[in-house]
GROMACS .gro file of C-alpha atoms in nm:
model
  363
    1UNK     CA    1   0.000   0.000   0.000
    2UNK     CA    2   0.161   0.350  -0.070
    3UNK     CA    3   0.177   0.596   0.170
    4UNK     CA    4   0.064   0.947   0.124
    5UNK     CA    5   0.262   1.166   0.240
    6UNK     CA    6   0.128   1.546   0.153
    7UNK     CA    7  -0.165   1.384   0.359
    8UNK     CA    8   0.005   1.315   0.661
    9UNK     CA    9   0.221   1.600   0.649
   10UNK     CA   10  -0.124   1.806   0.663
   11UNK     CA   11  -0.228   1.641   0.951
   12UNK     CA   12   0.087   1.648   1.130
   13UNK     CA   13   0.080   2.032   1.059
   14UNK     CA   14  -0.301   2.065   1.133
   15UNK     CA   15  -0.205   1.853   1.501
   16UNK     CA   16   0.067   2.076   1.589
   17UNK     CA   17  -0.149   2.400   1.547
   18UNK     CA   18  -0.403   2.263   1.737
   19UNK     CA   19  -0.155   2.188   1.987
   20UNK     CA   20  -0.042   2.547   1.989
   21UNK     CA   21  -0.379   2.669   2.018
   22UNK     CA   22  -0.459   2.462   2.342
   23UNK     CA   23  -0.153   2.606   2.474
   24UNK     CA   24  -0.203   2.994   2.379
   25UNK     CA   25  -0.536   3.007   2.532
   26UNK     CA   26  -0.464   2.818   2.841
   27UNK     CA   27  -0.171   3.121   2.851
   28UNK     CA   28  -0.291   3.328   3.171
   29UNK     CA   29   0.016   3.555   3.010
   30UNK     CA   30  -0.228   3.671   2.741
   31UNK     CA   31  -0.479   3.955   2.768
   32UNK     CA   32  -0.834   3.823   2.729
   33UNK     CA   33  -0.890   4.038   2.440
   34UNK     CA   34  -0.594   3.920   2.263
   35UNK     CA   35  -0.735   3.540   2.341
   36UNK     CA   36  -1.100   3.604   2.224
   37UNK     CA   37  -0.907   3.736   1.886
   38UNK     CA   38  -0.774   3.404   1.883
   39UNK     CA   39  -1.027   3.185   1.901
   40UNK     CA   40  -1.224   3.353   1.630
   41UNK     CA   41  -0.926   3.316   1.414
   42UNK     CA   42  -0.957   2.950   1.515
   43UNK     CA   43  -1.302   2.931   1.432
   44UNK     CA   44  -1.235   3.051   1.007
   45UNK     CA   45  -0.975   2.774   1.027
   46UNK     CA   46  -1.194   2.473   0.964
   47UNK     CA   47  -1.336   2.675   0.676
   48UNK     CA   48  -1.011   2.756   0.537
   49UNK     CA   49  -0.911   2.350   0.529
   50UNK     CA   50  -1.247   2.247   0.377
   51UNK     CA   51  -1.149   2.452   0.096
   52UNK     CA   52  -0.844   2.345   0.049
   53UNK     CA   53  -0.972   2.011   0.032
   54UNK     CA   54  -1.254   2.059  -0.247
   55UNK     CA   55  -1.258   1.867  -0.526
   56UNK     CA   56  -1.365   1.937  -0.865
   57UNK     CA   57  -1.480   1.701  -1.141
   58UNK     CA   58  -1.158   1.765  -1.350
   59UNK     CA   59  -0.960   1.649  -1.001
   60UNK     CA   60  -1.164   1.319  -1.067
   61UNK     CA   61  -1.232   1.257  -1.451
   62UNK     CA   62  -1.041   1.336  -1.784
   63UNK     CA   63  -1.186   1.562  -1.954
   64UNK     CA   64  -1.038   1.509  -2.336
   65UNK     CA   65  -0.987   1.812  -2.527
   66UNK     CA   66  -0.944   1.663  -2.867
   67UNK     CA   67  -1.114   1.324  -3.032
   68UNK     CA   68  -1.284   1.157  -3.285
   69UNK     CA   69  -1.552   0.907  -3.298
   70UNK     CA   70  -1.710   0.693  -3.497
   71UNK     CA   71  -2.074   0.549  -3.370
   72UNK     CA   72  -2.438   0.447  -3.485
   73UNK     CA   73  -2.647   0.636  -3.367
   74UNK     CA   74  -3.055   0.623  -3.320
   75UNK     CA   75  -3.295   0.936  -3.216
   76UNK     CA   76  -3.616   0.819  -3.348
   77UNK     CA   77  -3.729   0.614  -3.055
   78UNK     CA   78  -4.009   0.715  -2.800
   79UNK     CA   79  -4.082   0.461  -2.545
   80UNK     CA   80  -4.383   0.440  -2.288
   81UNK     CA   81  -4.150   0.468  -1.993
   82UNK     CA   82  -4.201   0.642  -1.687
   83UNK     CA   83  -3.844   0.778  -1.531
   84UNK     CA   84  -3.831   1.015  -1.260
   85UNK     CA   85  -3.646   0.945  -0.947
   86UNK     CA   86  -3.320   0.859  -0.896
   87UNK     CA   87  -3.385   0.471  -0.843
   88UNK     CA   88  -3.600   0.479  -1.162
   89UNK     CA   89  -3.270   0.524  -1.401
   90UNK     CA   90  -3.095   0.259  -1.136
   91UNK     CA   91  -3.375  -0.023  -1.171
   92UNK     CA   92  -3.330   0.018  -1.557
   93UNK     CA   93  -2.938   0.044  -1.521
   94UNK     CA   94  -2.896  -0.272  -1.388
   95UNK     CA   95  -3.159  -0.413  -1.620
   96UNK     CA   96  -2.957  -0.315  -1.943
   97UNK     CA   97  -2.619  -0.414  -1.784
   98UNK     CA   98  -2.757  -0.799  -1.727
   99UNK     CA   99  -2.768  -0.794  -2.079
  100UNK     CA  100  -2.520  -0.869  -2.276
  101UNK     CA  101  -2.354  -0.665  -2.571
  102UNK     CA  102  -2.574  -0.757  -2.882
  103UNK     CA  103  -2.544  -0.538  -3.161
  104UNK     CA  104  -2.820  -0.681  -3.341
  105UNK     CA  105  -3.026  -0.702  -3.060
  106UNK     CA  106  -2.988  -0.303  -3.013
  107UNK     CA  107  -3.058  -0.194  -3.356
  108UNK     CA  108  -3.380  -0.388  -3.432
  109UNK     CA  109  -3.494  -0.279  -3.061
  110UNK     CA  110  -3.530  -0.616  -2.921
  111UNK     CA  111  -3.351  -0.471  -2.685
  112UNK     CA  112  -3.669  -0.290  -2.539
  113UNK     CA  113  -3.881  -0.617  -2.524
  114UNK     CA  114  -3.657  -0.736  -2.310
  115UNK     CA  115  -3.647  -0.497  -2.081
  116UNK     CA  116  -4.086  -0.502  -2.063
  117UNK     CA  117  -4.083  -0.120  -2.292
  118UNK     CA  118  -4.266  -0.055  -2.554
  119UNK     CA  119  -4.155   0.124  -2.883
  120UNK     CA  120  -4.393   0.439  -2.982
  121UNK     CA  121  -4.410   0.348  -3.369
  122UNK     CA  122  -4.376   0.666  -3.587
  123UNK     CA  123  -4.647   0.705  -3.884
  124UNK     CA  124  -4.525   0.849  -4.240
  125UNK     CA  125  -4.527   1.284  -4.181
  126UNK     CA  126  -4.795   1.363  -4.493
  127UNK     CA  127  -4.710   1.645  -4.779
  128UNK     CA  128  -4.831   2.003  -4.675
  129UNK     CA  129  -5.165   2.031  -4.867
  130UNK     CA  130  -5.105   2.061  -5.222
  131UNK     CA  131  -4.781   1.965  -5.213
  132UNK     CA  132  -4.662   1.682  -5.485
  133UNK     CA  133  -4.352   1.416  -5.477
  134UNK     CA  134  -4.283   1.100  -5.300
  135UNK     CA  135  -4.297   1.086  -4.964
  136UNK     CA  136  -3.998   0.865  -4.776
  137UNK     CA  137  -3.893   0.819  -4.406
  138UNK     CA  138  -3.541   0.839  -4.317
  139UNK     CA  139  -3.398   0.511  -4.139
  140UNK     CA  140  -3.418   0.459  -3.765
  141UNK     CA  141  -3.005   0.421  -3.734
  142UNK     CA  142  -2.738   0.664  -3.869
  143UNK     CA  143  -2.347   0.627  -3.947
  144UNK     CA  144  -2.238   0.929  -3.792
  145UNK     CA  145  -1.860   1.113  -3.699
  146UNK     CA  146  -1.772   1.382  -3.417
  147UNK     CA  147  -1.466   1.556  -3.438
  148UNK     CA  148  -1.408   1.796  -3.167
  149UNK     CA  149  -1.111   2.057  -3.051
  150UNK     CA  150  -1.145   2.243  -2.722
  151UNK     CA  151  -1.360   2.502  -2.909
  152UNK     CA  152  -1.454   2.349  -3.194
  153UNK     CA  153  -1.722   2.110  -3.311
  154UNK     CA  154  -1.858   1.912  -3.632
  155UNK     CA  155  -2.044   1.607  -3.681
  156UNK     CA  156  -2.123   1.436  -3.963
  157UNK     CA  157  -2.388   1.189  -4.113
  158UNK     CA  158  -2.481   1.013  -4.455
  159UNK     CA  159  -2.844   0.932  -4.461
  160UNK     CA  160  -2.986   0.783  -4.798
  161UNK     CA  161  -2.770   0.948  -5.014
  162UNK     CA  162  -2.804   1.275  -4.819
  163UNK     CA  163  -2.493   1.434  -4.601
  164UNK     CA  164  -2.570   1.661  -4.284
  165UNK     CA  165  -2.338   1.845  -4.123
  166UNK     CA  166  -2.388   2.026  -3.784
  167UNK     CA  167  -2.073   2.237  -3.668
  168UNK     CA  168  -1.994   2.525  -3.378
  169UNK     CA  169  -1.715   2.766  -3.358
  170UNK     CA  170  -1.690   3.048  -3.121
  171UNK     CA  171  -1.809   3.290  -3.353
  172UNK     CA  172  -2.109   3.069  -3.554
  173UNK     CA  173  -2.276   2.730  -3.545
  174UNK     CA  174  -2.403   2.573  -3.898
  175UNK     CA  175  -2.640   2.313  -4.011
  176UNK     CA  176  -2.569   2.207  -4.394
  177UNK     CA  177  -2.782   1.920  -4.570
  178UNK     CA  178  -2.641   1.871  -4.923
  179UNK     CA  179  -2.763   1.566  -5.157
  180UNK     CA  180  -2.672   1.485  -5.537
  181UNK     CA  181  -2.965   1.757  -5.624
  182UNK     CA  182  -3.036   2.000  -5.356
  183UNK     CA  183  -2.807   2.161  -5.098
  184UNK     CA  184  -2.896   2.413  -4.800
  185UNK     CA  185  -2.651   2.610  -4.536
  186UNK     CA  186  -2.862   2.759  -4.189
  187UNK     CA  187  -2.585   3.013  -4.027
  188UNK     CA  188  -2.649   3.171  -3.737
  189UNK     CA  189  -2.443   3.366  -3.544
  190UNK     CA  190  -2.621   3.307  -3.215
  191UNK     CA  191  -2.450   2.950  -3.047
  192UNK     CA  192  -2.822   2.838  -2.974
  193UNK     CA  193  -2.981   2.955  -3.345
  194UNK     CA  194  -3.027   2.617  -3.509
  195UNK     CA  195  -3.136   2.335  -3.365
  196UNK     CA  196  -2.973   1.989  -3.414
  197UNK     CA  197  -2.949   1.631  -3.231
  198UNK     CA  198  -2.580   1.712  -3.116
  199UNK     CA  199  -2.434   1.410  -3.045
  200UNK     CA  200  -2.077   1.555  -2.837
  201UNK     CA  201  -1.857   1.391  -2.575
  202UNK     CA  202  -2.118   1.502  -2.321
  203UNK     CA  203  -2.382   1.334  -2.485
  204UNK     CA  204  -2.154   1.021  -2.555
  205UNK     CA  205  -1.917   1.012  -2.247
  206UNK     CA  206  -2.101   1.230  -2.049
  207UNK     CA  207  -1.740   1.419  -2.051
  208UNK     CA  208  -1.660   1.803  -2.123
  209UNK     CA  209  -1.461   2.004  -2.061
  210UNK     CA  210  -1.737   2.245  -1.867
  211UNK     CA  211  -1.753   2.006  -1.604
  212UNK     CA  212  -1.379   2.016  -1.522
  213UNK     CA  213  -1.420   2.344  -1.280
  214UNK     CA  214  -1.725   2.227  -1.110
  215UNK     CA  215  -1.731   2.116  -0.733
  216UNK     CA  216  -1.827   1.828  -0.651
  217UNK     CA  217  -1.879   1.586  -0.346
  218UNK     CA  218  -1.911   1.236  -0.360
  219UNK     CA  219  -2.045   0.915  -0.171
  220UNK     CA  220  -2.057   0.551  -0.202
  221UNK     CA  221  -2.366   0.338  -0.310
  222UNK     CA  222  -2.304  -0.007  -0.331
  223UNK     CA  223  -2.105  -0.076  -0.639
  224UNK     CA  224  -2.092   0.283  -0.795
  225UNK     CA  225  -1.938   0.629  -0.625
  226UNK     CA  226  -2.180   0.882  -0.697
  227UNK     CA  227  -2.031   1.222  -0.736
  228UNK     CA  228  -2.280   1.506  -0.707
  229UNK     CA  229  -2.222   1.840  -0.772
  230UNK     CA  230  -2.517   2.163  -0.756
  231UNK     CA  231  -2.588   2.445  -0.943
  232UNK     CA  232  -2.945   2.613  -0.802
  233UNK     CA  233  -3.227   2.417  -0.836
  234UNK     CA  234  -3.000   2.206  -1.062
  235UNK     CA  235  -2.837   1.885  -0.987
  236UNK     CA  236  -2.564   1.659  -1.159
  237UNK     CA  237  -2.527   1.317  -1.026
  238UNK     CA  238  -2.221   1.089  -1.190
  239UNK     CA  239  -2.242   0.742  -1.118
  240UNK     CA  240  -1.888   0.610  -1.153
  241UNK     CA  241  -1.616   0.323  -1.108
  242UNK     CA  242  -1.453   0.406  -0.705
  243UNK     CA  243  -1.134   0.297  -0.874
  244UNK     CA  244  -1.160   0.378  -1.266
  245UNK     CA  245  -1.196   0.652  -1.460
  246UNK     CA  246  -1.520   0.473  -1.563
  247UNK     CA  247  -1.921   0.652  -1.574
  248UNK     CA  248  -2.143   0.448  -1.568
  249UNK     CA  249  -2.458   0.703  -1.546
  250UNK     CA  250  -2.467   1.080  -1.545
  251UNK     CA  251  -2.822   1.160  -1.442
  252UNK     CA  252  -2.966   1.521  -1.351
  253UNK     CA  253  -3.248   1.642  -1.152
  254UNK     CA  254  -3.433   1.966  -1.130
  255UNK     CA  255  -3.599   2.008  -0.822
  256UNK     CA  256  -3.534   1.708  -0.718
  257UNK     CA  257  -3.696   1.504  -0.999
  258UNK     CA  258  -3.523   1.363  -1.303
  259UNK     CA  259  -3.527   1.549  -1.650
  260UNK     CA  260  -3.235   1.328  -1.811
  261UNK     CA  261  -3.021   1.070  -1.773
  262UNK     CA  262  -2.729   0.942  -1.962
  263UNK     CA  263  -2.642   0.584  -1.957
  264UNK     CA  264  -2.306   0.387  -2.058
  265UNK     CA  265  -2.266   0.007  -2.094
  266UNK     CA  266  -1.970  -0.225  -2.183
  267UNK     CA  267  -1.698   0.016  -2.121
  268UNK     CA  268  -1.331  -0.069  -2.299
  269UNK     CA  269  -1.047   0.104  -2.239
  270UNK     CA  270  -0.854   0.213  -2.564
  271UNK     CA  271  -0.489   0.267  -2.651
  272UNK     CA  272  -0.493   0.635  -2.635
  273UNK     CA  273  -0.751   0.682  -2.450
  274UNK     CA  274  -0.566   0.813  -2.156
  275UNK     CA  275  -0.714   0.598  -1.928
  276UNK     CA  276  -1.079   0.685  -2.025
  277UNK     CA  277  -1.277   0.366  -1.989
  278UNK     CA  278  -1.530   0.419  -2.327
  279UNK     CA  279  -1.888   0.304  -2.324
  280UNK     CA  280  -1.941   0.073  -2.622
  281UNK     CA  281  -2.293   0.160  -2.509
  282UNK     CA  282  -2.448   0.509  -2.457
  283UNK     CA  283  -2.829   0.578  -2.403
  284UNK     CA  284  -2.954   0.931  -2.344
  285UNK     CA  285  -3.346   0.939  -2.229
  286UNK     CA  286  -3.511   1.262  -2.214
  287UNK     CA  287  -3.859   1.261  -1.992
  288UNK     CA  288  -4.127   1.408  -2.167
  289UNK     CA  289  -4.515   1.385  -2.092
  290UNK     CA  290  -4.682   1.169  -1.852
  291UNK     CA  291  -4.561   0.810  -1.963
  292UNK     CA  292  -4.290   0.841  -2.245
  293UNK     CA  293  -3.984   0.870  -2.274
  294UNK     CA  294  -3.735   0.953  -2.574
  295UNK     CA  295  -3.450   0.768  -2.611
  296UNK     CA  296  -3.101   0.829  -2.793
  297UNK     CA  297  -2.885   0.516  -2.830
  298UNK     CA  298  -2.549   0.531  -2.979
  299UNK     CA  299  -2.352   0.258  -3.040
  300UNK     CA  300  -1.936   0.361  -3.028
  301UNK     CA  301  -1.738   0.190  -3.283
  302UNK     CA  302  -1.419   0.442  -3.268
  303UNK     CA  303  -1.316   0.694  -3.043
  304UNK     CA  304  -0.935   0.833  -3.055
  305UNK     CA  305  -0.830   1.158  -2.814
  306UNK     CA  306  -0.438   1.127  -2.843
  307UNK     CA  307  -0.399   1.196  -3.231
  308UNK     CA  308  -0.424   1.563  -3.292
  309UNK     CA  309  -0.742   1.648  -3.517
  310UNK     CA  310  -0.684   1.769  -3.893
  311UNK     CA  311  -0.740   2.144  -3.988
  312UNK     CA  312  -1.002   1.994  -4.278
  313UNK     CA  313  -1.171   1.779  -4.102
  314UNK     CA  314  -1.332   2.099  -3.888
  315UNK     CA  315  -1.449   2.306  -4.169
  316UNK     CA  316  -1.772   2.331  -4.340
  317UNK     CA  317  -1.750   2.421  -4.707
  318UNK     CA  318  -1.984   2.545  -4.900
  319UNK     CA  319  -2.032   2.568  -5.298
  320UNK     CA  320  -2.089   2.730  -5.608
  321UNK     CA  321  -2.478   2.727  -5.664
  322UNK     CA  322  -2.565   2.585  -5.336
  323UNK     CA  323  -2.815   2.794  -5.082
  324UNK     CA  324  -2.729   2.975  -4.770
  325UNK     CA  325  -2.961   3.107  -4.519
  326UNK     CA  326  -2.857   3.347  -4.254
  327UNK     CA  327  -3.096   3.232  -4.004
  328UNK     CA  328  -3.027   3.534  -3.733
  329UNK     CA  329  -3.321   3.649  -3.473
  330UNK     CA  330  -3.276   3.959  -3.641
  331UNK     CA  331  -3.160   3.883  -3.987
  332UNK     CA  332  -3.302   3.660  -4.249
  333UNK     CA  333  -3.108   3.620  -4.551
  334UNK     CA  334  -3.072   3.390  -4.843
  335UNK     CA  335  -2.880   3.358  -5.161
  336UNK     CA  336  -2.707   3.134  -5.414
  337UNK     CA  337  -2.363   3.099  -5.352
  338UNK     CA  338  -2.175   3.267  -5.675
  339UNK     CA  339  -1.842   3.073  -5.584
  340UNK     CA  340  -1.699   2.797  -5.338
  341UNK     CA  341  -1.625   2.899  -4.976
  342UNK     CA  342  -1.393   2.701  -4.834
  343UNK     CA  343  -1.534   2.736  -4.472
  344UNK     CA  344  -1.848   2.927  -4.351
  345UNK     CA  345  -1.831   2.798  -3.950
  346UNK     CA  346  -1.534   3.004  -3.873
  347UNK     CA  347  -1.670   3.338  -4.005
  348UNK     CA  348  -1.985   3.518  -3.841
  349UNK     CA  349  -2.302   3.551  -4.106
  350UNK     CA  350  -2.242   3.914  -4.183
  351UNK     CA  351  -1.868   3.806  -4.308
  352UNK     CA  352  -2.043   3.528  -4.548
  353UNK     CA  353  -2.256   3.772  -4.707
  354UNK     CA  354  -1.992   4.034  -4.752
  355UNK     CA  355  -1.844   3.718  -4.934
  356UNK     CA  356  -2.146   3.615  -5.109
  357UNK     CA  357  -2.199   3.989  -5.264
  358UNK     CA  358  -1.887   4.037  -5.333
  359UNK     CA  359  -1.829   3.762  -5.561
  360UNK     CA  360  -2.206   3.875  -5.701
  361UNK     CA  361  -2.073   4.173  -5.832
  362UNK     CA  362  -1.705   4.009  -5.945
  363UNK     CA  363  -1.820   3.678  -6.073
   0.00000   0.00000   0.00000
């Protein structure tokens, strides 16, 4: 067993002040004034050690900072679940983890018999009235990418013969579905403008790098440590390994009743994954009205955080003829785009127009 030594130097030090202390106001030498001084100093001691000795996430977890993976993922799924205490996400923990790693078994949501749930079928979304065409649905399961830097984000999916692209920056966030006919860019400069199913390493690790600064304090529970940590009426539970680097559940509460939880099976721990045990597994379930539940499975192939992350693979280009929509609270524009662009996330909207007009006028 190794022996800490910062930690018993602490208490050695913390045992010889308190030693002093007993002496010093024992002292009859001292004026009472000076001891009441004293003691009061004593008393902001104990506060002064507990903060010494808080602990944030990043003290516990690695947070990576750079990665890619590689993952199936599945958002259309609604189940008739009810989920809203704490023990409600660890019943159907345990139920998942009894069962073992079938891909097959995940994908044609078998998975959910098993476990007694029952799948919300979606119907076929009609035309608009008096709108003409075929009508198709897209498929339940997606091949999809993330690529991430500390402040910088793209993912990437090919859906019957369609590609969408999602991507932040600090200064934009852009949602671009291109096929062999037809291809549309939504900028906005506003980080919350467009919405999209972001699949990130929160969603898929339940790791950022937002957590790293939080405080945090933790207790055992059978065979998990949970670490909890509080923002107002807000609450973060992590349900991990007391010896690994390993979360199993990340589950949050709002007034004391559960909103979402995020759950990861069959955890592996990679090469460079700098000793990040990865889910093979990750479920995200999202309460919603009385009864149902939606569900977000995603099944990790790939994930690699030691390799540094090429300039390309971050950029979202658009091209000649394709549309772009500034899609601004208080700006709507659109246009055809005269000439390629080799990236629109890391320029604001107004920049892309400048771009767009300028190449109107010199084709």
């Amino acid at each position: 067993m190794g022996v800490d030594l910062v930690a018993i130097k602490k208490m050695h030090d913390e045992w010889n002040f308190v030693r002093l202390a007993a002496v010093v106001l024992n002292s009859r030498k001292m004026p009472m004034s000076k001891q009441i001084a004293f003691a009061l100093l004593l008393f902001t001691l104990p506060i002064s050690f507990a903060q010494a000795e808080e602990k944030t996430l990043g003290d516990r977890f690695l947070f990576p900072e750079q990665g890619h993976i590689e993952f199936l993922y599945c958002f259309n799924c609604e189940v008739t679940q009810t989920l809203e205490t704490e023990q409600d996400v660890l019943k159907l923990y345990q139920q998942i983890a009894e069962i073992p790693f079938d891909e097959e078994l995940i994908t044609s949501f078998k998975l959910l018999e098993k476990l007694g749930l029952e799948k919300i079928e979606r119907g076929r979304q009609p035309l608009p009235p008096g709108a003409k065409g075929p009508t198709f649905s897209f498929p339940d399961w997606r091949e999809t990418t993330t690529d991430f830097v500390r402040d910088r984000f793209i993912q990437r999916e090919v859906v019957v013969g369609r590609d969408f692209i999602y991507a932040e920056t600090p200064v934009s966030q852009v949602s671009l579905n291109r096929s062999l006919r037809f291809a549309q860019a939504n900028h906005s400069g506003d980080r919350n403008g467009v919405q999209y199913y972001k699949r990130d390493v929160q969603e898929l690790l339940s790791r950022t790098i937002k957590y790293e600064n939080l405080l945090y304090h933790s207790e055992l529970s059978g065979d998990f440590e949970i670490c909890t940590t509080t923002s107002g009426q807000t609450t973060e539970k992590f349900l991990v390994h007391p010896e690994r680097d390993l979360i199993a559940a990340r589950i949050s509460e709002h007034q004391g009743k559960v909103y979402r939880a995020t759950l990861h099976f069959y955890h592996r721990q990679l090469e460079d994954s700098e000793g990040i045990w990865v889910p093979q597994l990750s479920c995200t379930i999202h309460r919603k009205q009385e009864g149902k539940c939606k569900m977000l499975f995603s099944i990790i192939r790939e994930a690699k955080f030691g390799e540094p992350i090429a300039e390309d693979a971050l950029k979202v280009p658009i091209r000649q003829g394709e549309i772009y929509k500034w899609g601004d609270y208080n700006a709507k524009y659109a246009a055809k785009v005269p000439r390629d662009i080799d990236d629109i996330a890391d320029k604001t909207p107004s920049t892309v127009r400048q771009l767009i007009e300028t190449g109107q006028r010199n084709p």
